[in-house]
Short mmCIF file of C-alpha atoms in Angstrom, two decimals:
data_model
loop_
_atom_site.label_atom_id
_atom_site.label_comp_id
_atom_site.label_asym_id
_atom_site.label_seq_id
_atom_site.Cartn_x
_atom_site.Cartn_y
_atom_site.Cartn_z
CA MET A 1 92.31 119.03 71.99
CA SER A 2 95.67 119.55 73.71
CA SER A 3 98.67 120.69 71.71
CA ALA A 4 101.70 118.50 71.18
CA PRO A 5 104.05 118.69 74.17
CA SER A 6 107.11 120.87 73.65
CA ARG A 7 108.72 120.82 77.08
CA LYS A 8 110.91 117.88 77.93
CA ILE A 9 112.11 116.50 81.26
CA VAL A 10 114.72 113.84 81.95
CA VAL A 11 114.81 111.82 85.17
CA LEU A 12 118.02 109.97 86.04
CA SER A 13 117.20 107.16 88.43
CA GLY A 14 117.42 103.56 89.49
CA GLY A 15 114.39 101.42 90.14
CA THR A 16 112.81 100.89 93.54
CA ALA A 17 113.06 104.30 95.22
CA ALA A 18 112.17 106.40 92.19
CA ASN A 19 109.12 104.22 91.52
CA SER A 20 107.46 105.96 94.47
CA LEU A 21 107.55 109.23 92.49
CA VAL A 22 106.09 107.94 89.22
CA ASP A 23 102.60 109.20 90.09
CA VAL A 24 104.09 112.63 90.83
CA PHE A 25 105.88 112.69 87.49
CA ASN A 26 102.73 111.55 85.69
CA GLU A 27 100.84 114.47 87.21
CA LEU A 28 103.65 116.80 86.23
CA ILE A 29 103.34 115.61 82.63
CA ARG A 30 99.61 116.21 82.58
CA ASN A 31 99.71 119.62 84.29
CA ASN A 32 102.53 121.04 82.18
CA ASN A 33 101.92 119.41 78.79
CA CYS A 34 105.44 117.97 78.67
CA THR A 35 107.19 114.68 77.96
CA LEU A 36 109.41 112.79 80.36
CA SER A 37 112.26 110.34 79.73
CA TYR A 38 113.54 108.01 82.43
CA ILE A 39 117.20 107.06 82.01
CA ILE A 40 118.00 103.94 84.01
CA PRO A 41 121.28 102.00 84.48
CA ILE A 42 121.67 98.32 83.56
CA SER A 43 124.44 97.37 86.00
CA ASP A 44 122.37 95.68 88.74
CA ASN A 45 123.52 92.07 89.16
CA GLY A 46 121.35 91.08 92.13
CA GLY A 47 117.92 89.52 92.59
CA SER A 48 116.24 87.45 89.90
CA SER A 49 118.10 89.42 87.21
CA SER A 50 121.32 87.78 88.42
CA GLU A 51 120.11 84.32 87.35
CA LEU A 52 119.20 85.62 83.90
CA ILE A 53 122.64 87.22 83.64
CA ARG A 54 124.32 83.97 84.75
CA VAL A 55 122.57 81.85 82.14
CA PHE A 56 122.05 84.26 79.24
CA GLY A 57 124.36 87.21 79.87
CA GLY A 58 122.88 90.51 78.81
CA PRO A 59 122.00 93.67 80.73
CA GLY A 60 120.63 93.90 84.25
CA ILE A 61 116.97 94.48 83.42
CA GLY A 62 115.26 94.58 86.83
CA ASP A 63 115.10 98.36 87.15
CA ILE A 64 113.94 98.79 83.55
CA ARG A 65 111.17 96.26 84.11
CA SER A 66 110.03 97.79 87.41
CA ARG A 67 109.71 101.26 85.82
CA LEU A 68 107.80 99.90 82.82
CA VAL A 69 105.41 98.07 85.15
CA ARG A 70 104.79 101.27 87.15
CA LEU A 71 103.87 103.03 83.92
CA ILE A 72 101.26 100.45 82.87
CA PRO A 73 97.83 102.05 83.35
CA THR A 74 95.48 100.45 85.87
CA SER A 75 92.99 99.97 83.05
CA ASN A 76 95.37 97.25 81.80
CA ALA A 77 95.39 95.51 85.17
CA GLY A 78 95.76 91.97 83.81
CA VAL A 79 99.02 92.69 82.00
CA LEU A 80 100.24 94.83 84.92
CA HIS A 81 99.65 91.93 87.30
CA ILE A 82 101.33 89.25 85.19
CA PHE A 83 104.42 91.37 84.49
CA ASN A 84 104.67 92.26 88.19
CA HIS A 85 104.21 88.66 89.36
CA ARG A 86 107.04 86.62 90.88
CA LEU A 87 107.31 82.85 90.92
CA PRO A 88 107.42 81.03 94.30
CA PRO A 89 110.56 80.76 96.47
CA SER A 90 110.64 76.97 96.01
CA PRO A 91 112.60 76.12 92.82
CA ALA A 92 110.35 73.12 92.05
CA ALA A 93 107.13 75.08 92.61
CA ALA A 94 108.48 77.99 90.59
CA SER A 95 109.36 75.73 87.67
CA ALA A 96 105.93 74.10 87.81
CA GLU A 97 104.16 77.48 87.79
CA PHE A 98 106.25 78.63 84.82
CA LEU A 99 105.02 75.61 82.85
CA THR A 100 101.41 76.74 83.43
CA LEU A 101 102.33 79.97 81.64
CA LEU A 102 103.41 77.91 78.64
CA ASP A 103 100.27 75.75 78.39
CA LEU A 104 97.92 78.70 79.09
CA THR A 105 96.49 77.11 82.24
CA SER A 106 97.84 79.87 84.50
CA PRO A 107 95.06 81.96 86.12
CA LEU A 108 97.23 85.02 85.44
CA TYR A 109 95.99 84.95 81.84
CA ARG A 110 92.27 85.15 82.67
CA PRO A 111 91.87 88.96 82.69
CA ILE A 112 94.17 89.44 79.68
CA PRO A 113 92.72 89.66 76.14
CA THR A 114 93.55 86.57 74.09
CA PRO A 115 95.85 88.28 71.53
CA GLN A 116 98.02 89.74 74.29
CA ALA A 117 98.01 86.49 76.28
CA LEU A 118 99.14 84.48 73.25
CA LEU A 119 101.91 86.95 72.51
CA ILE A 120 103.16 86.80 76.10
CA ARG A 121 103.02 82.98 75.96
CA SER A 122 104.96 82.97 72.68
CA ILE A 123 107.81 85.03 74.12
CA LEU A 124 107.95 82.91 77.28
CA SER A 125 107.96 79.76 75.12
CA HIS A 126 110.94 81.11 73.19
CA LEU A 127 112.71 81.78 76.48
CA HIS A 128 111.93 78.22 77.59
CA LEU A 129 113.51 76.86 74.42
CA GLU A 130 116.66 78.93 75.09
CA ILE A 131 116.73 77.59 78.66
CA LEU A 132 116.50 73.99 77.46
CA LYS A 133 119.32 74.55 74.96
CA ARG A 134 121.56 75.68 77.82
CA THR A 135 120.59 72.99 80.34
CA ARG A 136 123.32 70.55 81.35
CA SER A 137 121.67 68.73 84.24
CA PRO A 138 122.48 68.67 87.07
CA THR A 139 125.42 71.06 86.95
CA SER A 140 123.94 73.75 84.73
CA SER A 141 120.25 74.55 84.91
CA PHE A 142 118.05 77.61 85.20
CA ASN A 143 116.66 78.41 88.65
CA PHE A 144 113.12 79.85 88.44
CA GLN A 145 113.13 80.70 92.16
CA PHE A 146 111.71 84.23 92.75
CA ALA A 147 111.76 84.91 88.98
CA SER A 148 109.86 87.98 87.84
CA ILE A 149 107.57 87.24 84.87
CA GLY A 150 108.35 90.72 83.55
CA ASN A 151 112.07 89.97 83.64
CA LEU A 152 111.53 86.64 81.91
CA PHE A 153 109.45 88.33 79.20
CA LEU A 154 112.03 91.07 78.57
CA THR A 155 114.80 88.50 78.31
CA GLY A 156 112.80 86.28 75.97
CA ALA A 157 111.93 89.26 73.78
CA ARG A 158 115.57 90.36 73.69
CA LEU A 159 116.76 86.88 72.71
CA PHE A 160 114.03 86.59 70.06
CA SER A 161 114.64 90.00 68.47
CA GLY A 162 118.34 90.35 69.19
CA SER A 163 117.62 93.87 70.47
CA PHE A 164 117.23 95.17 74.02
CA GLU A 165 115.41 98.25 72.73
CA SER A 166 112.96 96.08 70.78
CA ALA A 167 112.23 94.08 73.93
CA ILE A 168 111.46 97.29 75.85
CA TYR A 169 109.23 98.48 72.99
CA LEU A 170 107.26 95.22 72.94
CA PHE A 171 106.83 95.30 76.72
CA ALA A 172 105.55 98.88 76.53
CA ILE A 173 103.15 98.10 73.67
CA ILE A 174 101.59 95.12 75.47
CA GLY A 175 101.43 97.16 78.68
CA ARG A 176 99.83 100.13 76.84
CA VAL A 177 102.43 102.52 78.21
CA ASP A 178 101.87 106.00 76.74
CA GLU A 179 105.13 106.35 74.82
CA SER A 180 104.02 109.66 73.33
CA ARG A 181 104.47 111.16 76.80
CA THR A 182 106.88 108.83 78.59
CA ALA A 183 110.01 106.95 77.53
CA VAL A 184 112.11 104.42 79.43
CA LEU A 185 115.69 104.52 78.16
CA PRO A 186 118.48 102.20 79.31
CA ALA A 187 121.65 104.17 80.03
CA ILE A 188 123.52 101.66 77.83
CA VAL A 189 122.00 99.75 74.91
CA SER A 190 123.69 96.37 74.79
CA ASN A 191 123.14 92.63 74.68
CA PHE A 192 126.10 92.23 77.03
CA THR A 193 126.42 92.53 80.78
CA HIS A 194 127.98 95.67 82.26
CA HIS A 195 129.32 95.50 85.80
CA ILE A 196 130.61 98.25 88.08
CA SER A 197 133.24 98.44 90.81
CA ALA A 198 133.56 100.84 93.73
CA GLY A 199 136.84 102.17 95.07
CA LEU A 200 136.71 103.16 98.72
CA GLN A 201 138.82 105.83 100.37
CA ASP A 202 140.81 103.19 102.29
CA GLY A 203 141.87 101.51 99.04
CA THR A 204 139.31 98.70 99.15
CA VAL A 205 137.73 97.74 95.82
CA ILE A 206 134.25 96.15 95.77
CA THR A 207 133.20 94.42 92.55
CA GLY A 208 129.60 94.16 91.38
CA GLN A 209 126.63 96.38 92.17
CA ASN A 210 125.06 93.77 94.43
CA ALA A 211 128.17 93.64 96.62
CA ILE A 212 128.33 97.44 96.78
CA SER A 213 124.74 98.22 97.69
CA HIS A 214 123.20 95.11 99.30
CA PRO A 215 125.65 92.19 99.62
CA SER A 216 124.23 88.69 99.97
CA ALA A 217 125.40 85.11 99.73
CA PRO A 218 125.36 83.56 96.27
CA THR A 219 122.54 81.12 95.50
CA ALA A 220 123.48 77.53 94.69
CA LEU A 221 121.83 75.67 91.82
CA PRO A 222 118.77 73.72 93.00
CA ALA A 223 119.37 70.01 93.52
CA GLU A 224 117.32 67.72 91.29
CA SER A 225 116.03 65.61 94.16
CA SER A 226 115.41 68.35 96.69
CA ASP A 227 113.27 71.44 97.09
CA THR A 228 115.85 73.00 99.37
CA VAL A 229 118.07 75.85 98.21
CA THR A 230 121.37 76.23 100.01
CA HIS A 231 123.71 79.17 100.08
CA SER A 232 127.45 78.99 99.81
CA SER A 233 130.25 81.47 99.33
CA SER A 234 132.07 78.98 97.07
CA PRO A 235 131.01 78.05 93.51
CA PRO A 236 130.02 74.41 92.81
CA PRO A 237 133.00 72.14 92.01
CA GLN A 238 134.09 72.08 88.39
CA GLN A 239 133.50 68.77 86.65
CA THR A 240 135.67 67.34 83.89
CA TYR A 241 134.50 66.78 80.33
CA PRO A 242 134.50 64.33 78.68
CA PRO A 243 133.74 62.43 81.89
CA ASP A 244 135.26 59.14 82.89
CA SER A 245 133.36 56.63 80.77
CA SER A 246 133.61 54.03 83.55
CA ALA A 247 131.68 56.22 85.98
CA PRO A 248 127.93 55.61 86.41
CA ASN A 249 125.81 57.93 84.24
CA ALA A 250 129.09 59.39 82.97
CA TYR A 251 127.72 60.91 79.79
CA HIS A 252 124.71 62.44 81.51
CA THR A 253 126.83 64.96 83.42
CA HIS A 254 128.58 68.01 82.04
CA PRO A 255 130.84 70.78 83.27
CA ILE A 256 129.16 73.88 84.63
CA GLU A 257 128.27 76.08 81.68
CA ASP A 258 126.78 79.53 81.73
CA ALA A 259 127.16 82.87 79.99
CA THR A 260 130.23 83.83 82.00
CA LEU A 261 133.37 84.04 79.86
CA PRO A 262 136.29 81.79 80.86
CA GLY A 263 138.66 83.63 83.16
CA SER A 264 136.00 86.05 84.39
CA LEU A 265 136.07 87.28 87.97
CA PRO A 266 134.52 84.55 90.17
CA THR A 267 132.53 87.18 92.11
CA LEU A 268 130.60 88.06 88.94
CA ARG A 269 129.48 84.50 88.21
CA PRO A 270 126.96 83.45 90.92
CA SER A 271 123.30 84.36 91.22
CA PHE A 272 122.13 86.44 94.19
CA LEU A 273 118.44 85.59 94.34
CA THR A 274 118.01 86.54 97.99
CA ALA A 275 119.55 90.01 97.72
CA THR A 276 117.87 92.48 100.07
CA LYS A 277 118.31 96.19 100.75
CA THR A 278 117.45 95.97 104.43
CA HIS A 279 119.78 95.59 107.42
CA GLU A 280 122.93 96.37 105.45
CA ALA A 281 126.27 96.57 107.20
CA PRO A 282 128.03 99.90 106.66
CA LEU A 283 130.88 100.11 104.18
CA PRO A 284 134.35 100.02 105.75
CA ALA A 285 135.11 103.46 104.25
CA PRO A 286 133.32 106.07 102.11
CA ILE A 287 133.14 105.48 98.36
CA ARG A 288 135.75 107.42 96.39
CA ARG A 289 134.57 106.62 92.87
CA ILE A 290 132.60 104.20 90.67
CA TRP A 291 133.78 102.74 87.36
CA TYR A 292 132.71 100.11 84.83
CA ILE A 293 134.68 96.87 84.45
CA ASN A 294 134.88 94.13 81.85
CA PRO A 295 134.38 90.48 82.94
CA TYR A 296 138.06 90.26 83.87
CA GLY A 297 137.96 93.22 86.25
CA GLN A 298 139.67 95.76 84.00
CA GLU A 299 138.29 99.31 83.93
CA MET A 300 136.39 100.24 80.78
CA SER A 301 134.38 103.18 79.43
CA PRO A 302 131.23 101.96 77.67
CA SER A 303 129.34 104.23 75.32
CA PRO A 304 125.99 105.59 76.51
CA ASN A 305 122.68 105.07 74.76
CA PRO A 306 122.60 107.72 71.98
CA ASN A 307 118.88 108.23 72.61
CA ALA A 308 119.61 108.96 76.25
CA LEU A 309 122.18 111.60 75.33
CA SER A 310 119.74 113.16 72.87
CA ALA A 311 117.02 113.26 75.52
CA ILE A 312 119.31 115.08 77.96
CA ARG A 313 120.45 117.62 75.37
CA ALA A 314 116.85 118.37 74.34
CA SER A 315 115.45 118.61 77.86
CA GLU A 316 114.51 121.73 79.76
CA ALA A 317 115.17 120.06 83.13
CA VAL A 318 117.14 117.09 84.38
CA ILE A 319 116.21 115.57 87.74
CA TYR A 320 118.61 113.47 89.78
CA SER A 321 116.03 111.26 91.45
CA ILE A 322 115.94 109.78 94.92
CA GLY A 323 117.60 106.39 95.26
CA SER A 324 121.09 105.00 95.66
CA LEU A 325 123.62 107.69 94.82
CA TYR A 326 126.51 105.47 93.78
CA THR A 327 124.71 102.47 92.25
CA SER A 328 121.70 104.17 90.64
CA LEU A 329 122.83 107.67 89.61
CA MET A 330 126.57 107.26 89.22
CA PRO A 331 126.46 104.47 86.57
CA ILE A 332 124.63 106.99 84.38
CA LEU A 333 126.69 110.09 85.16
CA ILE A 334 130.11 108.50 84.56
CA LEU A 335 129.29 107.46 80.99
CA ASN A 336 131.13 109.29 78.21
CA GLY A 337 129.31 112.45 77.17
CA VAL A 338 126.64 112.45 79.88
CA GLY A 339 128.29 115.14 82.01
CA GLU A 340 128.79 117.42 79.01
CA ALA A 341 125.18 116.87 77.90
CA VAL A 342 123.93 117.76 81.38
CA GLU A 343 126.09 120.88 81.49
CA LYS A 344 125.17 122.22 78.06
CA GLY A 345 121.61 120.97 77.62
CA PRO A 346 118.95 121.41 80.32
CA ARG A 347 118.42 124.80 81.90
CA PHE A 348 117.39 123.34 85.26
CA LYS A 349 119.34 120.71 87.20
CA ILE A 350 117.47 119.42 90.24
CA LEU A 351 118.77 117.01 92.87
CA THR A 352 116.21 115.34 95.14
CA LEU A 353 117.56 114.23 98.51
CA ASN A 354 116.68 110.90 100.07
CA GLY A 355 114.68 110.87 103.29
CA SER A 356 117.25 108.57 104.92
CA LEU A 357 120.83 107.50 104.32
CA ASP A 358 121.78 104.06 103.04
CA ARG A 359 124.91 101.91 103.09
CA GLU A 360 126.47 103.96 100.28
CA THR A 361 126.05 107.41 101.84
CA GLY A 362 126.40 107.02 105.60
CA GLY A 363 127.17 110.39 107.17
CA TYR A 364 126.45 112.38 104.00
CA GLY A 365 124.82 115.80 104.01
CA ALA A 366 123.56 117.81 101.06
CA ALA A 367 127.05 119.09 100.22
CA GLU A 368 128.46 115.57 99.88
CA PHE A 369 125.63 114.58 97.54
CA VAL A 370 126.29 117.60 95.32
CA ARG A 371 130.03 116.98 95.25
CA ALA A 372 129.49 113.35 94.26
CA VAL A 373 127.13 114.32 91.42
CA VAL A 374 129.54 116.94 90.09
CA GLU A 375 132.44 114.50 90.25
CA GLY A 376 130.42 111.86 88.40
CA CYS A 377 129.45 114.30 85.66
CA GLU A 378 133.06 115.37 85.20
CA THR A 379 134.52 111.86 85.08
CA HIS A 380 135.39 112.00 81.37
CA LYS A 381 136.01 115.73 81.00
CA SER A 382 139.46 117.29 80.76
CA SER A 383 140.48 120.17 83.04
CA THR A 384 138.26 118.85 85.83
CA LEU A 385 138.15 120.04 89.41
CA ASN A 386 137.78 116.84 91.43
CA PRO A 387 135.36 117.61 94.27
CA GLY A 388 136.50 114.57 96.23
CA LEU A 389 140.04 115.98 96.36
CA ALA A 390 139.21 119.63 97.09
CA SER A 391 141.53 120.58 99.91
CA SER A 392 140.25 123.96 101.02
CA THR A 393 136.93 125.49 101.96
CA LYS A 394 137.20 127.84 98.99
CA ASP A 395 137.74 124.90 96.61
CA GLN A 396 134.72 123.09 98.01
CA ASN A 397 132.54 126.18 97.79
CA ASP A 398 133.66 126.70 94.19
CA VAL A 399 132.56 123.16 93.39
CA LEU A 400 129.17 123.63 95.02
CA SER A 401 128.55 126.87 93.14
CA ARG A 402 128.93 125.22 89.73
CA LYS A 403 126.25 123.98 87.37
CA HIS A 404 124.20 121.81 89.73
CA VAL A 405 121.17 122.56 91.86
CA ILE A 406 119.88 121.25 95.13
CA GLY A 407 116.84 121.96 97.27
CA ARG A 408 116.94 122.56 101.00
CA GLU A 409 118.34 119.75 103.08
CA ARG A 410 115.48 118.29 105.05
CA GLU A 411 115.18 116.39 108.30
CA HIS A 412 115.31 112.61 107.74
CA GLN A 413 111.82 111.35 106.99
CA ASP A 414 110.11 108.90 104.70
CA VAL A 415 110.13 110.08 101.10
CA THR A 416 106.78 109.61 99.38
CA ALA A 417 105.00 111.22 96.47
CA GLU A 418 103.27 113.55 98.93
CA THR A 419 106.27 114.60 101.06
CA SER A 420 109.14 114.82 98.57
CA TRP A 421 110.05 118.40 97.73
CA ILE A 422 109.69 117.76 94.03
CA ALA A 423 105.99 117.15 94.65
CA ARG A 424 105.61 120.22 96.83
CA PHE A 425 107.55 122.65 94.64
CA TRP A 426 106.78 121.48 91.10
CA LEU A 427 103.17 120.44 91.39
CA LEU A 428 102.23 123.50 93.45
CA GLY A 429 104.11 126.03 91.41
CA GLY A 430 104.69 124.41 88.05
CA TRP A 431 107.63 125.42 85.88
CA SER A 432 107.69 128.97 87.19
CA ALA A 433 108.40 127.68 90.69
CA CYS A 434 111.98 126.67 89.98
CA GLY A 435 114.84 128.85 88.82
CA VAL A 436 118.60 128.92 88.91
CA MET A 437 120.67 131.85 90.12
CA GLY A 438 124.43 131.71 90.60
CA GLY A 439 124.45 127.94 90.76
CA GLY A 440 122.08 127.90 93.74
CA ALA A 441 118.38 127.19 93.98
CA ARG A 442 115.55 129.67 94.08
CA MET A 443 112.35 127.93 94.96
CA GLY A 444 108.92 129.52 94.71
CA ARG A 445 105.82 128.56 96.63
#
């Protein structure tokens, strides 16, 4: 009988890229008798999450859902499959398939035990009721196109319980995620949406994570009489209410209504269902900094999840995972108290480099990654040396010698569980393989 784990690890990450390392982290947990907490931002406003945000508000849940799904054991394949399933690209077909989930005729339920299937159906039924309450056809309706069942379940559970954390807990319980060893913690616990902006070095400001990392055209609401989805850079025309009583079907139309507050930035309102991370155009200038904004575009400083801060303080190692530097890691690091917790808590700080550069980090080397991480951690600290403004070689070297750790910079190659250096150094050598000396890295074989 194994003893209770005493060592703790924290992984700061987004969704897609870091999911490729989940098997590595699971092996690390088993081999070292430790626990691991994933801290994940909630600022993504692209993909199917964007439609949920448009209609219901609330956090961007896509990255949370994808990590929870990756942690579902293969022995629970039925639940894993249904929570990982996406509805068809046709809005009409997607809506029709969703209805089969409500009447239990969907084949997705077949391998799932009846108690779990009925609980999933109950949460999706509650979500359906909330959708109907918000429907103002044809101007305001929910688009099921590309919807992730896992995202729909998390949203329904959050609306039912009034708690984002409760929704995550229910998802994990049904998925049989081993919460005694692994925790998935949102960087911010909130029932409200949190957006980010990026300031570029040429003065340009880009609003919304989707526009920063993988811009795409907004998705128009599906027409009632057509299966075709069109894309437009302009929002649908605003209708008046009450309508002209002399107009045909006057009282069957309504103004566009969604969860967006009046006066909010127009760029934060549309859905971006076709967002993709491939073939991105480069940014016009390097990113200078990231900050949170309220719906009106004003900078704000939201409070981090207290459980996330506690996990960092209690950890022996914090890992800055592979993924998007400015839209996955930075929304965590810039939160109040996170930098101080990282500095004073974990003994080891480990930065994993991506195998290739993306739109956010074109031209970056290892030094630029380290400087960005340090700057993010020191966002809300007084007497800060700003790495982005260091003017001399000595200043830059001073920054790189502080607090944070990086492995060797590698040639660009695909990052997988087998080739990433975290797999090679930690799984081969365990905890004794990594040490910190003078702010640099000492790696054992």
